[in-house]
XYZ file of C-alpha atoms in Angstrom:
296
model
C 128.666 91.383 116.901
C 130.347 91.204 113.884
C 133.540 93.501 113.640
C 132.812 96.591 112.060
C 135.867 99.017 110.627
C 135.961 102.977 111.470
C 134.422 103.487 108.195
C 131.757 101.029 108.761
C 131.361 102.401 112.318
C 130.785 105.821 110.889
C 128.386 104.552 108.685
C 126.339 102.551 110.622
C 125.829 105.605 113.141
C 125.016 107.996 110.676
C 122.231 105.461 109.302
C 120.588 105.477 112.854
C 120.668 109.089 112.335
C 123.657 110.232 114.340
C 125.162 113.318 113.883
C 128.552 113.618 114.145
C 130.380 116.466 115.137
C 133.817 114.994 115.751
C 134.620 111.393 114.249
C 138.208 112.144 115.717
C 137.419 112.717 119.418
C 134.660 109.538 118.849
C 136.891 107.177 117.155
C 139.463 108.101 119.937
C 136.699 106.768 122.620
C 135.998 103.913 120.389
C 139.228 102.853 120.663
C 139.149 102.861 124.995
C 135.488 101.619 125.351
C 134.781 98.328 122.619
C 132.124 100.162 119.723
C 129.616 96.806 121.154
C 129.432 98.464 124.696
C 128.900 101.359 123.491
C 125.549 100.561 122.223
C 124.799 98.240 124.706
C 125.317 100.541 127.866
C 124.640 104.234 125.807
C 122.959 104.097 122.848
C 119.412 103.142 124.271
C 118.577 106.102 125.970
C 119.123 108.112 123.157
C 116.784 105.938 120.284
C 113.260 106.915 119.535
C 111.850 103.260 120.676
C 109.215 103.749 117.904
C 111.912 103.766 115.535
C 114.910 102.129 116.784
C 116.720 105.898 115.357
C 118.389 108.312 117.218
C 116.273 110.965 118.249
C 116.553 113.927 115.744
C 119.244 116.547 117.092
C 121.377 113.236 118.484
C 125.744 113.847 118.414
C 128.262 111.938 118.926
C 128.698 114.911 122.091
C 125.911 113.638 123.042
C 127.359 110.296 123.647
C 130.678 111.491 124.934
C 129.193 113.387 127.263
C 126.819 110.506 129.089
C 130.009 108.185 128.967
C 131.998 110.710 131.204
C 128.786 111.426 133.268
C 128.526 107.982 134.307
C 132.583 107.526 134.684
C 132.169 110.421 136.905
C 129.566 109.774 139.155
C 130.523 105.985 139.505
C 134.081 107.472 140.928
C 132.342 109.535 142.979
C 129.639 107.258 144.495
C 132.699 105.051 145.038
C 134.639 107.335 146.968
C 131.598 107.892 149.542
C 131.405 103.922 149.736
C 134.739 103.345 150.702
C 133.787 105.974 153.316
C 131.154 104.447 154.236
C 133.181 101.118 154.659
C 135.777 102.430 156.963
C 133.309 103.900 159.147
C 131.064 100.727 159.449
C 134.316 98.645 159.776
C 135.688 100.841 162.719
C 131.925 100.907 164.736
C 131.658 96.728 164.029
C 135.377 96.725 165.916
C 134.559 99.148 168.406
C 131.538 97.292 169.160
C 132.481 94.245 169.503
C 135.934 94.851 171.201
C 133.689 96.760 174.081
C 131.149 94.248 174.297
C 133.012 91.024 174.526
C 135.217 93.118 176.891
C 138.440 92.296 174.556
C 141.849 94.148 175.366
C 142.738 96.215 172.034
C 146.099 95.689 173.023
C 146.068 92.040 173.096
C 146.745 89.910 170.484
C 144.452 87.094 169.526
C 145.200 84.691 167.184
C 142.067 83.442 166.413
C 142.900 79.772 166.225
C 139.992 77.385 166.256
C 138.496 77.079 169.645
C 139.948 80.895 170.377
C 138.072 81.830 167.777
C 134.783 79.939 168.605
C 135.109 81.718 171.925
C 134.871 85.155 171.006
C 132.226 85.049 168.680
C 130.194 81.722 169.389
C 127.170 83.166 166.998
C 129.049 81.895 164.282
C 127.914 78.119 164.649
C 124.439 79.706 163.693
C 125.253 80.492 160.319
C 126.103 78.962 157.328
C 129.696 80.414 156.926
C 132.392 78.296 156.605
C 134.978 78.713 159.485
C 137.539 77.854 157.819
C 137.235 79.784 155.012
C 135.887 83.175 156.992
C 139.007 82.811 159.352
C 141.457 82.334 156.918
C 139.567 85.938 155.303
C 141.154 87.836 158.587
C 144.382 87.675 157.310
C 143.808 87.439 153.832
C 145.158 90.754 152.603
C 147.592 91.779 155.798
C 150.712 91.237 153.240
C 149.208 93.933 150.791
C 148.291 96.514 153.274
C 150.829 99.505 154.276
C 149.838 99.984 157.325
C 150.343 96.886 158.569
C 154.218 95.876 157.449
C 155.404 97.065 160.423
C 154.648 93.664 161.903
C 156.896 91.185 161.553
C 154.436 88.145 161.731
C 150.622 87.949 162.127
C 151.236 86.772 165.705
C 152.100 90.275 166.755
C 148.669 91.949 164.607
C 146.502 93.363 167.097
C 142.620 92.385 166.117
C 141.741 96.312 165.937
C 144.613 96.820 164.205
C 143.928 93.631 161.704
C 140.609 94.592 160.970
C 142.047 97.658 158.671
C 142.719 94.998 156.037
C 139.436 93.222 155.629
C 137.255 93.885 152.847
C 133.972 95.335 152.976
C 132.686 91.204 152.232
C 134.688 90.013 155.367
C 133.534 92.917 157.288
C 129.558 92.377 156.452
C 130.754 88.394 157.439
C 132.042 89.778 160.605
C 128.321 91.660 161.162
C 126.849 88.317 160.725
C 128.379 86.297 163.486
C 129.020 88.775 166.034
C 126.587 88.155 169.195
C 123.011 89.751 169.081
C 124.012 92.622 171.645
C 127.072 93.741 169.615
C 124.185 93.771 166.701
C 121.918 95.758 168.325
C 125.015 98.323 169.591
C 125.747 98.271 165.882
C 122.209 99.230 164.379
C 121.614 101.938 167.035
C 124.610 104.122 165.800
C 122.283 104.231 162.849
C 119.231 104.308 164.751
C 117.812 101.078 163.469
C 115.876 99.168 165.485
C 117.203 95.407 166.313
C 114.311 93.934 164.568
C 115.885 94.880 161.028
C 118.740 92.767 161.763
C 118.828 90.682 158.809
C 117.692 93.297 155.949
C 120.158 95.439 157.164
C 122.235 92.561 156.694
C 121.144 92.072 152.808
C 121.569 95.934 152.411
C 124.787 96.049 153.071
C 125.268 93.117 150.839
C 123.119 95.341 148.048
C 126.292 98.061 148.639
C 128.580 95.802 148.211
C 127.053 94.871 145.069
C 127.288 98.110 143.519
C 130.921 98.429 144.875
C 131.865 95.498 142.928
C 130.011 97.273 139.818
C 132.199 100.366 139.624
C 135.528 97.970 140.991
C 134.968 96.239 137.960
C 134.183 99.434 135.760
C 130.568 98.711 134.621
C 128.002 101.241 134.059
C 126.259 102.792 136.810
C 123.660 105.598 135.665
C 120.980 102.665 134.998
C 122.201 100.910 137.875
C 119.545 98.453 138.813
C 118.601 95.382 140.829
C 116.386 92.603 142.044
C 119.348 91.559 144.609
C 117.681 90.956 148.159
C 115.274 93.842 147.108
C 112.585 92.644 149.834
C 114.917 93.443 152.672
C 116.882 96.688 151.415
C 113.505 97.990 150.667
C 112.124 97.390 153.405
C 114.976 99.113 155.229
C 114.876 101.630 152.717
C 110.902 102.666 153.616
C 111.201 102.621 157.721
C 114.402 104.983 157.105
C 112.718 107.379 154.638
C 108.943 106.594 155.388
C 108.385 106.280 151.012
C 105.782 104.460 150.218
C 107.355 101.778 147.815
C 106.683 98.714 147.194
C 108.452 96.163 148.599
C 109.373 94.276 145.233
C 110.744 96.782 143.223
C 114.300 96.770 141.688
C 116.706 99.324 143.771
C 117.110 102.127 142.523
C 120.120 104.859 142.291
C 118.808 107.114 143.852
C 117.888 104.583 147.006
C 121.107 103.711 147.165
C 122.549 106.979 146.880
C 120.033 107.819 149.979
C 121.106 105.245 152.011
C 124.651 106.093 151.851
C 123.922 109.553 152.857
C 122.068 108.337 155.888
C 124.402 105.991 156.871
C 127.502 108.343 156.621
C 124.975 111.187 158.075
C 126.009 113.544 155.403
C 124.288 114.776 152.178
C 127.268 114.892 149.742
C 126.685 111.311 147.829
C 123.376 112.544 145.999
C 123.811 116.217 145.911
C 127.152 115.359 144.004
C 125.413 113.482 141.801
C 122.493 116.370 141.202
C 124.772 118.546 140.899
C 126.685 116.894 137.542
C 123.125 115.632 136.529
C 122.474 119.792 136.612
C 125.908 120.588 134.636
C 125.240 117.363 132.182
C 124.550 118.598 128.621
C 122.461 115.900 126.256
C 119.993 115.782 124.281
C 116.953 116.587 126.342
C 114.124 113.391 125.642
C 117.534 111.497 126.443
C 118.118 113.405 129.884
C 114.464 113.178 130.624
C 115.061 109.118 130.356
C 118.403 109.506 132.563
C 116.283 111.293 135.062
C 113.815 108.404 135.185
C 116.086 105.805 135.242
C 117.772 107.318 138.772
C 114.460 107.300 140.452
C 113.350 103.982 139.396
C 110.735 105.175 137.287
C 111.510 103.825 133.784
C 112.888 100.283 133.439
């Protein structure tokens, strides 16, 4: 797009039948979020799509007020995914510590045939070794809790495993041995045979982790990524009767975090600001529609 002054800005805006109420307070979020995202990730839901105009009644409030929205409940749906993370990292440890009948006190170093040792299962993917070991102690230098060690020699593997990622964890899911799997799915009361979507579901989190990480929009959030296997998931955990091919949805993922954390804070959070939110009210309507999947 070409670039456009404030004047031009203004302009343009008040063309497409904008009102504006406060250039000031706009022009100072113009000059945060680029004026080309704006009406990329914004504008849409607000424009008659017989027209291409703002719906009559449209402010620049209007706009202010769904950027903050969706900066708000992106921080929030964050928050109970990094939740979510610790807990599924400390069961996957707990698990698997138990099952292969590891001391927690020990210290394994996880060189090659160690490693193959503990968790064989990992010949029957298609992770590199190499590259998945060398994830283990990837981030110990940047994590607090863990300078008390002098080398990685010393790291206890429970104690290790408070670095990983939420990607390295989900790796870890994948080659652990089918009974630490099945210990794993039945603190969530998922039955073994939904091994691998749960697998892809988690992956589907991830996803939308790396969204907000990387401060995109969220309150369209949408997509086609292993959408067979989350949904299928998705309908034995809530009994809906959706089709199997359909983009994820918001509010499905907002669901399935409240399940899995077996709370109800992620989506009432979420109903609660959509309650509070203050737009125009075709443009709310659309914003409603977009969380349950029903508008594209």
């Amino acid at each position: 797009m070409v670039q456009m002054s404030e004047k031009e800005i203004r302009e343009f805006l008040q063309k497409l039948g904008l009102k504006i109420e406060n250039w000031i307070k706009f022009s100072n979020f113009l000059s945060i979020f680029p004026f080309e995202r704006i009406i990329k990730d914004y504008f849409y839901i607000f424009l008659n799509k017989n027209t291409d105009m703002f719906y009559e009644g449209t402010t620049d409030t209007d706009i202010i007020s769904l950027i903050m929205f969706d900066r708000e409940v992106s921080s929030n749906l964050l928050k109970w995914l990094l939740i979510f993370e610790t807990k599924f990292k400390k069961i996957i440890i707990e698990k698997w510590v138990a099952m292969s009948r590891l001391r927690i006190d020990k210290i394994y170093l996880l060189k090659e045939d160690e490693f193959l040792n503990l968790i064989p299962d990992i010949k029957e993917t298609n992770l590199d070794i190499k590259k998945f070991r060398y994830s283990l102690f990837e981030h110990v230098s940047n994590s607090e809790f863990l300078q008390e060690y002098h080398s990685l020699e010393e790291i206890p593997i429970v104690d290790l495993s408070y670095s990983w990622t939420f990607a390295t964890t989900i790796n870890f899911y994948r080659v652990v041995s089918a009974e630490v799997k099945r210990e794993i799915l039945a603190e969530f009361n998922i039955p073994y045979e939904f091994k691998e979507s749960f697998h892809k579901a988690l992956n589907v989190l991830l996803k939308i982790r790396n969204t907000i990480s990387h401060n995109h929009i969220i309150y369209n959030f949408k997509t086609n990524l292993y959408r067979l296997e989350f949904n299928k998931v998705y309908k034995f955990l809530f009994k809906e009767d959706n089709q199997l091919n359909q983009p994820i949805n918001l509010n499905q993922i907002m669901s399935l975090v409240d399940y899995l954390l077996n709370w109800k804070h992620c989506k009432k959070e979420f109903e609660n600001k959509l309650k509070d939110l203050k737009i125009f009210n075709k443009a709310k309507e659309s914003l409603i529609k977009l969380f349950y999947g029903l508008e594209y």
